[in-house]
Amino acid sequence: MCGIVGYIGHRDAYPIVLKGLQRLEYRGYDSAGIALYDGQELNLCKTKGKVADLKAKFEEGTSTKGNIGIGHTRWATHGVPNDVNSHPHYSNSENLVIIHNGIIENYSSLKKELVKRGYTFQSDTDTEVLINLIEDVMVKEDVKLGKAVQIALNQTIGAYAITVFDKRKPNELIVARLGSPLAIGIGEDEFFIASDASPFIEFTSNVIYLEDGEMAVIRRNKGIKVRKIQDDSLVDPYVQELKMNLEQIEKGGYDHFMLKEIYEQPNAIKDTYRGRMLVDKGIIKMSGVDDNIERLANAKRIIIVACGTSWHAGLVAEYIFEDLARIPVEVEYASEFRYRNPVIYENDVVIAISQSGETADTMAAIKLAKEKGAFVFGVCNVVGSSISRETHAGAYTHAGPEIGVASTKAFTTQITVLTMMALKLAKYKGAISDSQFRFHLQELERIPAKITRVLETSNDHIKEIADKYKNTPNCLYLGRGFNFPVALEGALKLKEISYIHAEGYPAAEMKHGPIALIDEQMPVVVIATKKGHYDKVVSNIQEIKSRKGKIIGIVTEGDEEVRNLADYVIEIPETIESLTPLLTTIPLQLLSYHIAVMLGRNVDQPRNLAKSVTVE
Ligand code: AGP
């Protein structure tokens, strides 16, 4: 997820674009750049680091003149964060310049073709490929920029929100979007472009949100023409009047980043498997796994090291790897693993999971494992983070920046990456048949829509439950099998943002002591989906009910048995057992969120917590 900003009009572009990038830094902040056109020249400056670093570097030696400009703040998905991979990107001729938010999945095949035609590349990015494809079309077809963009985009597969400028035609900007957001602010003979409206909210409240598959040619003094990328047909755009304030816009209209990120999960999971899981072909492509498949598939043991929510994702992965790939898995708190002189063999594989890629304990565990000869594979959300650079190989989640301290979309995208990895190894080892493999792919592809269904149908009901139990001093979370780790994760969410004491337990473990805690004051969240020892969980519920415990059941749609036993039920759609954590965690995220809001907590920055624990 990156932030793009553009301006064309009568004002100085630089201050508008720079401030716009500052407002979009929540979308990505590992590098930034701006290109300005001063009437003669294109002046471009870009750098690794934050917008503040760009400002310092730009104002050191680049002209800030001009009333056309584009800018970009990056969240890397291809190519590590460095100056050369930062946007904007020139075409080979340096007549064209582009900024891009998204992923061009077929960039490597396009790049090979362009290299054959003599194009050279400075960066590792998919974006530089796109701008040279556009240039190549302009030259070969002898068409203007707008037409070239339309033709080129029809040759791409992936997601994009782009702004393109040709210094030979300095009175126009071309924008296009598919899968990534793009807003156009309409001023008095001036236009603003951005990933959301926050960069131009003080200049105009008239905005066009381009629809997927649309592009626009924006001309100074001539206005804007919107077209469909596919067939170049004209579109009559809907100009709406913004009612949101700046803070609301940065949060996408949500009250908190955490809620926004809960609702981003369908897209975050799609972005994570996009270009990797090819359902029609029945294949999963993950270069970090493919390049090391022998080492990974022949592991005698997988040791997973992580902290917090990432540790819970590791516990889910334990069930998935052992169930599908039949490889023994141990899951360790990184902070314990690093100090207890663990036994590590050379044919061990260690998987380190970390959203931030900067957690000190996890980094230390990785170093220890490497010293003892293990192969270390990283699952991170931040490209170029310390952990992603320390591991021998890895796979990124493409969740985009996770701003809320309480981890949500990182958890579900970590499980997505680990599920794809387990499926690849299971298929390679012949532990599952091709049809089982394909069935899992098809079901994983249905998960985003099923999460959307939970979000759309359960939120109000969950608010009611939150209101009922918001003042409880304690809460228990129970789950079995694949959903035992989800019970732990649900308890952690409630603890860290509402400050209510909560514990997660394997459902069967209740009778070994914790059941003494049950009374009419104790709410118990029980994950009781149809898959996974359902009857056993129902008997656990009966044990709780007989002691007057209050039961909130997370059940499969249509369940009547638990509904008749519980005080409340929250339904989730049916799916295969190993994928239920991706659905059962959603109501638990919302429950903790609404309770915390009702208690007036600082949801995005809870007391005592930091987003990344880089200290020991
Ligand atoms: C989860 O909601 C917490 N914010 C915390 O437990 C977090 O998961 C843990 O600190 C690990 O962080 P990492 O994934 O960035 O390594």
GROMACS .gro file of N, CA, C and O in nm, residues 444-556:
model
  452
  444LEU      N    1  -0.948  -2.130  -0.015
  444LEU     CA    2  -0.873  -2.012   0.032
  444LEU      C    3  -0.914  -1.889  -0.050
  444LEU      O    4  -0.930  -1.780   0.004
  445GLU      N    5  -0.939  -1.909  -0.176
  445GLU     CA    6  -0.979  -1.797  -0.262
  445GLU      C    7  -1.118  -1.743  -0.224
  445GLU      O    8  -1.150  -1.628  -0.250
  446ARG      N    9  -1.198  -1.828  -0.158
  446ARG     CA   10  -1.332  -1.784  -0.116
  446ARG      C   11  -1.330  -1.711   0.019
  446ARG      O   12  -1.428  -1.649   0.059
  447ILE      N   13  -1.219  -1.721   0.089
  447ILE     CA   14  -1.213  -1.665   0.225
  447ILE      C   15  -1.237  -1.514   0.230
  447ILE      O   16  -1.316  -1.466   0.312
  448PRO      N   17  -1.175  -1.432   0.144
  448PRO     CA   18  -1.201  -1.287   0.153
  448PRO      C   19  -1.349  -1.253   0.148
  448PRO      O   20  -1.399  -1.174   0.230
  449ALA      N   21  -1.423  -1.315   0.060
  449ALA     CA   22  -1.567  -1.286   0.050
  449ALA      C   23  -1.639  -1.333   0.176
  449ALA      O   24  -1.736  -1.269   0.222
  450LYS      N   25  -1.593  -1.441   0.236
  450LYS     CA   26  -1.657  -1.490   0.359
  450LYS      C   27  -1.628  -1.398   0.477
  450LYS      O   28  -1.714  -1.375   0.563
  451ILE      N   29  -1.508  -1.342   0.478
  451ILE     CA   30  -1.476  -1.244   0.584
  451ILE      C   31  -1.564  -1.120   0.565
  451ILE      O   32  -1.621  -1.068   0.662
  452THR      N   33  -1.579  -1.078   0.440
  452THR     CA   34  -1.665  -0.962   0.413
  452THR      C   35  -1.805  -0.988   0.465
  452THR      O   36  -1.868  -0.902   0.526
  453ARG      N   37  -1.853  -1.111   0.447
  453ARG     CA   38  -1.989  -1.145   0.493
  453ARG      C   39  -1.998  -1.132   0.646
  453ARG      O   40  -2.093  -1.076   0.700
  454VAL      N   41  -1.897  -1.179   0.716
  454VAL     CA   42  -1.897  -1.168   0.862
  454VAL      C   43  -1.897  -1.022   0.903
  454VAL      O   44  -1.976  -0.976   0.985
  455LEU      N   45  -1.813  -0.943   0.839
  455LEU     CA   46  -1.803  -0.800   0.871
  455LEU      C   47  -1.936  -0.729   0.846
  455LEU      O   48  -1.979  -0.645   0.925
  456GLU      N   49  -2.000  -0.765   0.737
  456GLU     CA   50  -2.125  -0.695   0.700
  456GLU      C   51  -2.244  -0.739   0.783
  456GLU      O   52  -2.334  -0.662   0.811
  457THR      N   53  -2.244  -0.864   0.827
  457THR     CA   54  -2.367  -0.915   0.893
  457THR      C   55  -2.357  -0.918   1.045
  457THR      O   56  -2.459  -0.926   1.112
  458SER      N   57  -2.236  -0.914   1.100
  458SER     CA   58  -2.225  -0.937   1.246
  458SER      C   59  -2.190  -0.815   1.328
  458SER      O   60  -2.204  -0.817   1.451
  459ASN      N   61  -2.144  -0.710   1.265
  459ASN     CA   62  -2.088  -0.598   1.342
  459ASN      C   63  -2.188  -0.540   1.443
  459ASN      O   64  -2.155  -0.522   1.560
  460ASP      N   65  -2.309  -0.515   1.400
  460ASP     CA   66  -2.408  -0.454   1.492
  460ASP      C   67  -2.441  -0.549   1.608
  460ASP      O   68  -2.452  -0.508   1.722
  461HIS      N   69  -2.451  -0.676   1.574
  461HIS     CA   70  -2.484  -0.776   1.678
  461HIS      C   71  -2.369  -0.782   1.780
  461HIS      O   72  -2.390  -0.792   1.902
  462ILE      N   73  -2.247  -0.775   1.728
  462ILE     CA   74  -2.130  -0.781   1.818
  462ILE      C   75  -2.125  -0.658   1.908
  462ILE      O   76  -2.089  -0.665   2.025
  463LYS      N   77  -2.169  -0.544   1.854
  463LYS     CA   78  -2.175  -0.422   1.937
  463LYS      C   79  -2.269  -0.445   2.056
  463LYS      O   80  -2.241  -0.406   2.169
  464GLU      N   81  -2.383  -0.510   2.030
  464GLU     CA   82  -2.478  -0.540   2.139
  464GLU      C   83  -2.412  -0.625   2.247
  464GLU      O   84  -2.424  -0.600   2.366
  465ILE      N   85  -2.340  -0.728   2.202
  465ILE     CA   86  -2.272  -0.818   2.297
  465ILE      C   87  -2.166  -0.740   2.375
  465ILE      O   88  -2.154  -0.752   2.497
  466ALA      N   89  -2.094  -0.653   2.303
  466ALA     CA   90  -1.990  -0.571   2.368
  466ALA      C   91  -2.052  -0.483   2.476
  466ALA      O   92  -2.001  -0.471   2.587
  467ASP      N   93  -2.168  -0.427   2.444
  467ASP     CA   94  -2.234  -0.339   2.541
  467ASP      C   95  -2.275  -0.417   2.666
  467ASP      O   96  -2.266  -0.369   2.778
  468LYS      N   97  -2.314  -0.541   2.645
  468LYS     CA   98  -2.360  -0.625   2.757
  468LYS      C   99  -2.244  -0.661   2.851
  468LYS      O  100  -2.258  -0.665   2.973
  469TYR      N  101  -2.126  -0.687   2.794
  469TYR     CA  102  -2.016  -0.742   2.875
  469TYR      C  103  -1.900  -0.644   2.891
  469TYR      O  104  -1.794  -0.681   2.941
  470LYS      N  105  -1.918  -0.518   2.855
  470LYS     CA  106  -1.803  -0.425   2.854
  470LYS      C  107  -1.744  -0.402   2.993
  470LYS      O  108  -1.629  -0.367   3.009
  471ASN      N  109  -1.826  -0.424   3.098
  471ASN     CA  110  -1.774  -0.397   3.232
  471ASN      C  111  -1.728  -0.521   3.307
  471ASN      O  112  -1.698  -0.516   3.426
  472THR      N  113  -1.721  -0.633   3.234
  472THR     CA  114  -1.675  -0.753   3.305
  472THR      C  115  -1.528  -0.739   3.342
  472THR      O  116  -1.449  -0.683   3.267
  473PRO      N  117  -1.490  -0.784   3.461
  473PRO     CA  118  -1.348  -0.775   3.499
  473PRO      C  119  -1.262  -0.885   3.437
  473PRO      O  120  -1.142  -0.875   3.428
  474ASN      N  121  -1.330  -0.993   3.395
  474ASN     CA  122  -1.257  -1.108   3.340
  474ASN      C  123  -1.334  -1.168   3.223
  474ASN      O  124  -1.455  -1.151   3.212
  475CYS      N  125  -1.263  -1.243   3.142
  475CYS     CA  126  -1.329  -1.311   3.031
  475CYS      C  127  -1.246  -1.433   2.991
  475CYS      O  128  -1.123  -1.427   2.997
  476LEU      N  129  -1.314  -1.541   2.957
  476LEU     CA  130  -1.243  -1.663   2.913
  476LEU      C  131  -1.271  -1.684   2.765
  476LEU      O  132  -1.380  -1.655   2.718
  477TYR      N  133  -1.172  -1.735   2.693
  477TYR     CA  134  -1.187  -1.769   2.552
  477TYR      C  135  -1.148  -1.915   2.535
  477TYR      O  136  -1.039  -1.956   2.579
  478LEU      N  137  -1.235  -1.995   2.474
  478LEU     CA  138  -1.207  -2.137   2.457
  478LEU      C  139  -1.213  -2.176   2.310
  478LEU      O  140  -1.297  -2.128   2.236
  479GLY      N  141  -1.122  -2.266   2.272
  479GLY     CA  142  -1.123  -2.317   2.135
  479GLY      C  143  -1.050  -2.450   2.132
  479GLY      O  144  -0.972  -2.481   2.222
  480ARG      N  145  -1.076  -2.529   2.031
  480ARG     CA  146  -1.009  -2.659   2.014
  480ARG      C  147  -0.939  -2.665   1.880
  480ARG      O  148  -0.980  -2.597   1.785
  481GLY      N  149  -0.834  -2.747   1.875
  481GLY     CA  150  -0.770  -2.772   1.746
  481GLY      C  151  -0.721  -2.643   1.682
  481GLY      O  152  -0.662  -2.556   1.748
  482PHE      N  153  -0.753  -2.626   1.554
  482PHE     CA  154  -0.706  -2.508   1.481
  482PHE      C  155  -0.750  -2.378   1.548
  482PHE      O  156  -0.691  -2.273   1.529
  483ASN      N  157  -0.858  -2.387   1.628
  483ASN     CA  158  -0.913  -2.265   1.689
  483ASN      C  159  -0.867  -2.244   1.833
  483ASN      O  160  -0.905  -2.142   1.894
  484PHE      N  161  -0.786  -2.330   1.885
  484PHE     CA  162  -0.728  -2.303   2.017
  484PHE      C  163  -0.640  -2.178   2.009
  484PHE      O  164  -0.657  -2.085   2.088
  485PRO      N  165  -0.551  -2.165   1.907
  485PRO     CA  166  -0.471  -2.041   1.898
  485PRO      C  167  -0.557  -1.917   1.879
  485PRO      O  168  -0.524  -1.808   1.925
  486VAL      N  169  -0.673  -1.934   1.815
  486VAL     CA  170  -0.762  -1.818   1.795
  486VAL      C  171  -0.821  -1.773   1.927
  486VAL      O  172  -0.840  -1.654   1.952
  487ALA      N  173  -0.844  -1.869   2.018
  487ALA     CA  174  -0.891  -1.834   2.153
  487ALA      C  175  -0.785  -1.751   2.225
  487ALA      O  176  -0.815  -1.649   2.288
  488LEU      N  177  -0.660  -1.791   2.211
  488LEU     CA  178  -0.551  -1.713   2.271
  488LEU      C  179  -0.544  -1.573   2.210
  488LEU      O  180  -0.529  -1.473   2.281
  489GLU      N  181  -0.559  -1.567   2.077
  489GLU     CA  182  -0.550  -1.438   2.008
  489GLU      C  183  -0.666  -1.348   2.047
  489GLU      O  184  -0.649  -1.228   2.070
  490GLY      N  185  -0.786  -1.407   2.060
  490GLY     CA  186  -0.902  -1.326   2.100
  490GLY      C  187  -0.883  -1.267   2.238
  490GLY      O  188  -0.914  -1.151   2.263
  491ALA      N  189  -0.825  -1.347   2.327
  491ALA     CA  190  -0.799  -1.300   2.464
  491ALA      C  191  -0.696  -1.188   2.464
  491ALA      O  192  -0.711  -1.086   2.533
  492LEU      N  193  -0.593  -1.203   2.380
  492LEU     CA  194  -0.489  -1.100   2.373
  492LEU      C  195  -0.548  -0.969   2.321
  492LEU      O  196  -0.523  -0.862   2.376
  493LYS      N  197  -0.631  -0.974   2.220
  493LYS     CA  198  -0.695  -0.854   2.167
  493LYS      C  199  -0.771  -0.781   2.276
  493LYS      O  200  -0.760  -0.660   2.293
  494LEU      N  201  -0.850  -0.857   2.354
  494LEU     CA  202  -0.931  -0.791   2.458
  494LEU      C  203  -0.840  -0.729   2.564
  494LEU      O  204  -0.859  -0.615   2.607
  495LYS      N  205  -0.738  -0.804   2.604
  495LYS     CA  206  -0.647  -0.754   2.709
  495LYS      C  207  -0.582  -0.624   2.666
  495LYS      O  208  -0.581  -0.525   2.738
  496GLU      N  209  -0.526  -0.626   2.544
  496GLU     CA  210  -0.434  -0.517   2.508
  496GLU      C  211  -0.507  -0.388   2.471
  496GLU      O  212  -0.447  -0.281   2.475
  497ILE      N  213  -0.636  -0.394   2.435
  497ILE     CA  214  -0.699  -0.266   2.399
  497ILE      C  215  -0.809  -0.224   2.497
  497ILE      O  216  -0.844  -0.107   2.503
  498SER      N  217  -0.864  -0.319   2.575
  498SER     CA  218  -0.969  -0.278   2.671
  498SER      C  219  -0.918  -0.283   2.814
  498SER      O  220  -0.981  -0.232   2.905
  499TYR      N  221  -0.802  -0.349   2.835
  499TYR     CA  222  -0.740  -0.365   2.966
  499TYR      C  223  -0.823  -0.457   3.057
  499TYR      O  224  -0.805  -0.457   3.178
  500ILE      N  225  -0.911  -0.536   3.000
  500ILE     CA  226  -0.987  -0.638   3.076
  500ILE      C  227  -0.903  -0.764   3.081
  500ILE      O  228  -0.849  -0.808   2.979
  501HIS      N  229  -0.895  -0.828   3.199
  501HIS     CA  230  -0.819  -0.952   3.204
  501HIS      C  231  -0.890  -1.062   3.129
  501HIS      O  232  -1.011  -1.083   3.147
  502ALA      N  233  -0.819  -1.131   3.041
  502ALA     CA  234  -0.881  -1.238   2.960
  502ALA      C  235  -0.780  -1.350   2.942
  502ALA      O  236  -0.659  -1.326   2.939
  503GLU      N  237  -0.832  -1.471   2.938
  503GLU     CA  238  -0.742  -1.586   2.915
  503GLU      C  239  -0.798  -1.675   2.806
  503GLU      O  240  -0.919  -1.697   2.799
  504GLY      N  241  -0.710  -1.728   2.724
  504GLY     CA  242  -0.748  -1.826   2.623
  504GLY      C  243  -0.706  -1.963   2.669
  504GLY      O  244  -0.601  -1.977   2.733
  505TYR      N  245  -0.792  -2.062   2.640
  505TYR     CA  246  -0.762  -2.199   2.686
  505TYR      C  247  -0.805  -2.299   2.580
  505TYR      O  248  -0.902  -2.273   2.508
  506PRO      N  249  -0.738  -2.415   2.576
  506PRO     CA  250  -0.798  -2.524   2.497
  506PRO      C  251  -0.929  -2.564   2.566
  506PRO      O  252  -0.932  -2.577   2.689
  507ALA      N  253  -1.036  -2.579   2.490
  507ALA     CA  254  -1.168  -2.600   2.553
  507ALA      C  255  -1.168  -2.716   2.652
  507ALA      O  256  -1.224  -2.708   2.760
  508ALA      N  257  -1.098  -2.821   2.617
  508ALA     CA  258  -1.101  -2.940   2.704
  508ALA      C  259  -1.025  -2.918   2.834
  508ALA      O  260  -1.047  -2.987   2.934
  509GLU      N  261  -0.938  -2.815   2.832
  509GLU     CA  262  -0.851  -2.790   2.948
  509GLU      C  263  -0.931  -2.731   3.063
  509GLU      O  264  -0.885  -2.726   3.176
  510MET      N  265  -1.053  -2.683   3.034
  510MET     CA  266  -1.133  -2.617   3.137
  510MET      C  267  -1.146  -2.704   3.262
  510MET      O  268  -1.133  -2.655   3.374
  511LYS      N  269  -1.170  -2.834   3.236
  511LYS     CA  270  -1.201  -2.920   3.353
  511LYS      C  271  -1.077  -2.946   3.439
  511LYS      O  272  -1.088  -3.000   3.549
  512HIS      N  273  -0.960  -2.904   3.391
  512HIS     CA  274  -0.839  -2.926   3.472
  512HIS      C  275  -0.808  -2.802   3.555
  512HIS      O  276  -0.692  -2.762   3.567
  513GLY      N  277  -0.909  -2.736   3.606
  513GLY     CA  278  -0.883  -2.623   3.696
  513GLY      C  279  -0.961  -2.498   3.664
  513GLY      O  280  -1.038  -2.449   3.747
  514PRO      N  281  -0.943  -2.440   3.542
  514PRO     CA  282  -1.007  -2.310   3.517
  514PRO      C  283  -1.159  -2.310   3.536
  514PRO      O  284  -1.217  -2.206   3.558
  515ILE      N  285  -1.223  -2.428   3.529
  515ILE     CA  286  -1.370  -2.428   3.542
  515ILE      C  287  -1.411  -2.376   3.679
  515ILE      O  288  -1.523  -2.329   3.699
  516ALA      N  289  -1.316  -2.375   3.773
  516ALA     CA  290  -1.346  -2.319   3.906
  516ALA      C  291  -1.376  -2.170   3.897
  516ALA      O  292  -1.437  -2.112   3.987
  517LEU      N  293  -1.332  -2.110   3.788
  517LEU     CA  294  -1.355  -1.965   3.772
  517LEU      C  295  -1.498  -1.936   3.728
  517LEU      O  296  -1.542  -1.821   3.733
  518ILE      N  297  -1.568  -2.036   3.679
  518ILE     CA  298  -1.698  -2.009   3.616
  518ILE      C  299  -1.805  -1.977   3.720
  518ILE      O  300  -1.824  -2.051   3.816
  519ASP      N  301  -1.869  -1.863   3.697
  519ASP     CA  302  -1.991  -1.831   3.774
  519ASP      C  303  -2.075  -1.738   3.686
  519ASP      O  304  -2.038  -1.712   3.570
  520GLU      N  305  -2.184  -1.687   3.740
  520GLU     CA  306  -2.276  -1.610   3.655
  520GLU      C  307  -2.215  -1.476   3.612
  520GLU      O  308  -2.269  -1.406   3.529
  521GLN      N  309  -2.100  -1.440   3.670
  521GLN     CA  310  -2.034  -1.315   3.628
  521GLN      C  311  -1.937  -1.336   3.512
  521GLN      O  312  -1.890  -1.239   3.454
  522MET      N  313  -1.905  -1.462   3.482
  522MET     CA  314  -1.795  -1.487   3.389
  522MET      C  315  -1.845  -1.509   3.246
  522MET      O  316  -1.909  -1.610   3.216
  523PRO      N  317  -1.816  -1.414   3.153
  523PRO     CA  318  -1.848  -1.440   3.012
  523PRO      C  319  -1.743  -1.534   2.954
  523PRO      O  320  -1.624  -1.516   2.981
  524VAL      N  321  -1.788  -1.633   2.878
  524VAL     CA  322  -1.696  -1.729   2.816
  524VAL      C  323  -1.723  -1.731   2.666
  524VAL      O  324  -1.835  -1.763   2.623
  525VAL      N  325  -1.622  -1.691   2.589
  525VAL     CA  326  -1.633  -1.695   2.443
  525VAL      C  327  -1.588  -1.833   2.398
  525VAL      O  328  -1.475  -1.874   2.427
  526VAL      N  329  -1.676  -1.907   2.333
  526VAL     CA  330  -1.640  -2.043   2.290
  526VAL      C  331  -1.647  -2.053   2.138
  526VAL      O  332  -1.752  -2.024   2.079
  527ILE      N  333  -1.537  -2.093   2.078
  527ILE     CA  334  -1.535  -2.115   1.932
  527ILE      C  335  -1.586  -2.257   1.908
  527ILE      O  336  -1.523  -2.355   1.945
  528ALA      N  337  -1.706  -2.263   1.851
  528ALA     CA  338  -1.774  -2.393   1.839
  528ALA      C  339  -1.820  -2.414   1.695
  528ALA      O  340  -1.941  -2.432   1.669
  529THR      N  341  -1.725  -2.405   1.603
  529THR     CA  342  -1.763  -2.425   1.462
  529THR      C  343  -1.787  -2.574   1.436
  529THR      O  344  -1.738  -2.660   1.509
  530LYS      N  345  -1.864  -2.603   1.331
  530LYS     CA  346  -1.904  -2.741   1.302
  530LYS      C  347  -1.783  -2.832   1.278
  530LYS      O  348  -1.785  -2.949   1.302
  531LYS      N  349  -1.675  -2.772   1.229
  531LYS     CA  350  -1.555  -2.852   1.204
  531LYS      C  351  -1.470  -2.855   1.331
  531LYS      O  352  -1.460  -2.757   1.400
  532GLY      N  353  -1.413  -2.967   1.365
  532GLY     CA  354  -1.318  -2.967   1.475
  532GLY      C  355  -1.379  -3.003   1.608
  532GLY      O  356  -1.404  -2.917   1.691
  533HIS      N  357  -1.410  -3.133   1.627
  533HIS     CA  358  -1.454  -3.184   1.757
  533HIS      C  359  -1.575  -3.108   1.811
  533HIS      O  360  -1.580  -3.073   1.928
  534TYR      N  361  -1.667  -3.077   1.724
  534TYR     CA  362  -1.785  -2.997   1.761
  534TYR      C  363  -1.856  -3.055   1.883
  534TYR      O  364  -1.885  -2.982   1.979
  535ASP      N  365  -1.882  -3.183   1.883
  535ASP     CA  366  -1.959  -3.243   1.994
  535ASP      C  367  -1.886  -3.226   2.127
  535ASP      O  368  -1.948  -3.199   2.230
  536LYS      N  369  -1.753  -3.236   2.122
  536LYS     CA  370  -1.677  -3.220   2.246
  536LYS      C  371  -1.692  -3.077   2.298
  536LYS      O  372  -1.706  -3.051   2.416
  537VAL      N  373  -1.688  -2.983   2.203
  537VAL     CA  374  -1.699  -2.841   2.243
  537VAL      C  375  -1.839  -2.816   2.301
  537VAL      O  376  -1.856  -2.747   2.401
  538VAL      N  377  -1.939  -2.877   2.239
  538VAL     CA  378  -2.076  -2.859   2.291
  538VAL      C  379  -2.085  -2.910   2.435
  538VAL      O  380  -2.145  -2.846   2.522
  539SER      N  381  -2.016  -3.020   2.463
  539SER     CA  382  -2.023  -3.070   2.602
  539SER      C  383  -1.948  -2.976   2.695
  539SER      O  384  -1.989  -2.953   2.809
  540ASN      N  385  -1.841  -2.912   2.644
  540ASN     CA  386  -1.773  -2.811   2.728
  540ASN      C  387  -1.871  -2.696   2.758
  540ASN      O  388  -1.875  -2.642   2.869
  541ILE      N  389  -1.947  -2.659   2.657
  541ILE     CA  390  -2.044  -2.549   2.676
  541ILE      C  391  -2.147  -2.587   2.782
  541ILE      O  392  -2.182  -2.507   2.870
  542GLN      N  393  -2.191  -2.712   2.776
  542GLN     CA  394  -2.289  -2.758   2.877
  542GLN      C  395  -2.231  -2.753   3.017
  542GLN      O  396  -2.297  -2.713   3.113
  543GLU      N  397  -2.100  -2.789   3.028
  543GLU     CA  398  -2.035  -2.783   3.161
  543GLU      C  399  -2.036  -2.639   3.213
  543GLU      O  400  -2.061  -2.613   3.330
  544ILE      N  401  -2.011  -2.546   3.123
  544ILE     CA  402  -2.007  -2.404   3.165
  544ILE      C  403  -2.147  -2.358   3.201
  544ILE      O  404  -2.171  -2.292   3.303
  545LYS      N  405  -2.243  -2.399   3.118
  545LYS     CA  406  -2.381  -2.354   3.140
  545LYS      C  407  -2.433  -2.405   3.275
  545LYS      O  408  -2.501  -2.336   3.348
  546SER      N  409  -2.393  -2.528   3.306
  546SER     CA  410  -2.445  -2.586   3.431
  546SER      C  411  -2.387  -2.513   3.551
  546SER      O  412  -2.438  -2.525   3.662
  547ARG      N  413  -2.284  -2.433   3.529
  547ARG     CA  414  -2.227  -2.352   3.639
  547ARG      C  415  -2.262  -2.205   3.622
  547ARG      O  416  -2.194  -2.117   3.672
  548LYS      N  417  -2.365  -2.182   3.538
  548LYS     CA  418  -2.419  -2.049   3.518
  548LYS      C  419  -2.327  -1.950   3.446
  548LYS      O  420  -2.346  -1.829   3.454
  549GLY      N  421  -2.226  -2.002   3.379
  549GLY     CA  422  -2.139  -1.913   3.300
  549GLY      C  423  -2.216  -1.851   3.185
  549GLY      O  424  -2.313  -1.910   3.136
  550LYS      N  425  -2.174  -1.730   3.140
  550LYS     CA  426  -2.240  -1.664   3.026
  550LYS      C  427  -2.165  -1.703   2.900
  550LYS      O  428  -2.044  -1.685   2.894
  551ILE      N  429  -2.238  -1.752   2.800
  551ILE     CA  430  -2.170  -1.811   2.685
  551ILE      C  431  -2.193  -1.730   2.558
  551ILE      O  432  -2.307  -1.699   2.522
  552ILE      N  433  -2.083  -1.695   2.494
  552ILE     CA  434  -2.087  -1.630   2.362
  552ILE      C  435  -2.027  -1.731   2.264
  552ILE      O  436  -1.908  -1.761   2.271
  553GLY      N  437  -2.111  -1.786   2.180
  553GLY     CA  438  -2.064  -1.891   2.089
  553GLY      C  439  -2.027  -1.836   1.952
  553GLY      O  440  -2.103  -1.756   1.895
  554ILE      N  441  -1.911  -1.874   1.900
  554ILE     CA  442  -1.875  -1.844   1.760
  554ILE      C  443  -1.908  -1.970   1.683
  554ILE      O  444  -1.842  -2.074   1.703
  555VAL      N  445  -2.013  -1.965   1.602
  555VAL     CA  446  -2.069  -2.088   1.544
  555VAL      C  447  -2.075  -2.080   1.392
  555VAL      O  448  -2.067  -1.972   1.334
  556THR      N  449  -2.090  -2.197   1.331
  556THR     CA  450  -2.110  -2.203   1.186
  556THR      C  451  -2.252  -2.162   1.154
  556THR      O  452  -2.345  -2.195   1.228
   0.00000   0.00000   0.00000
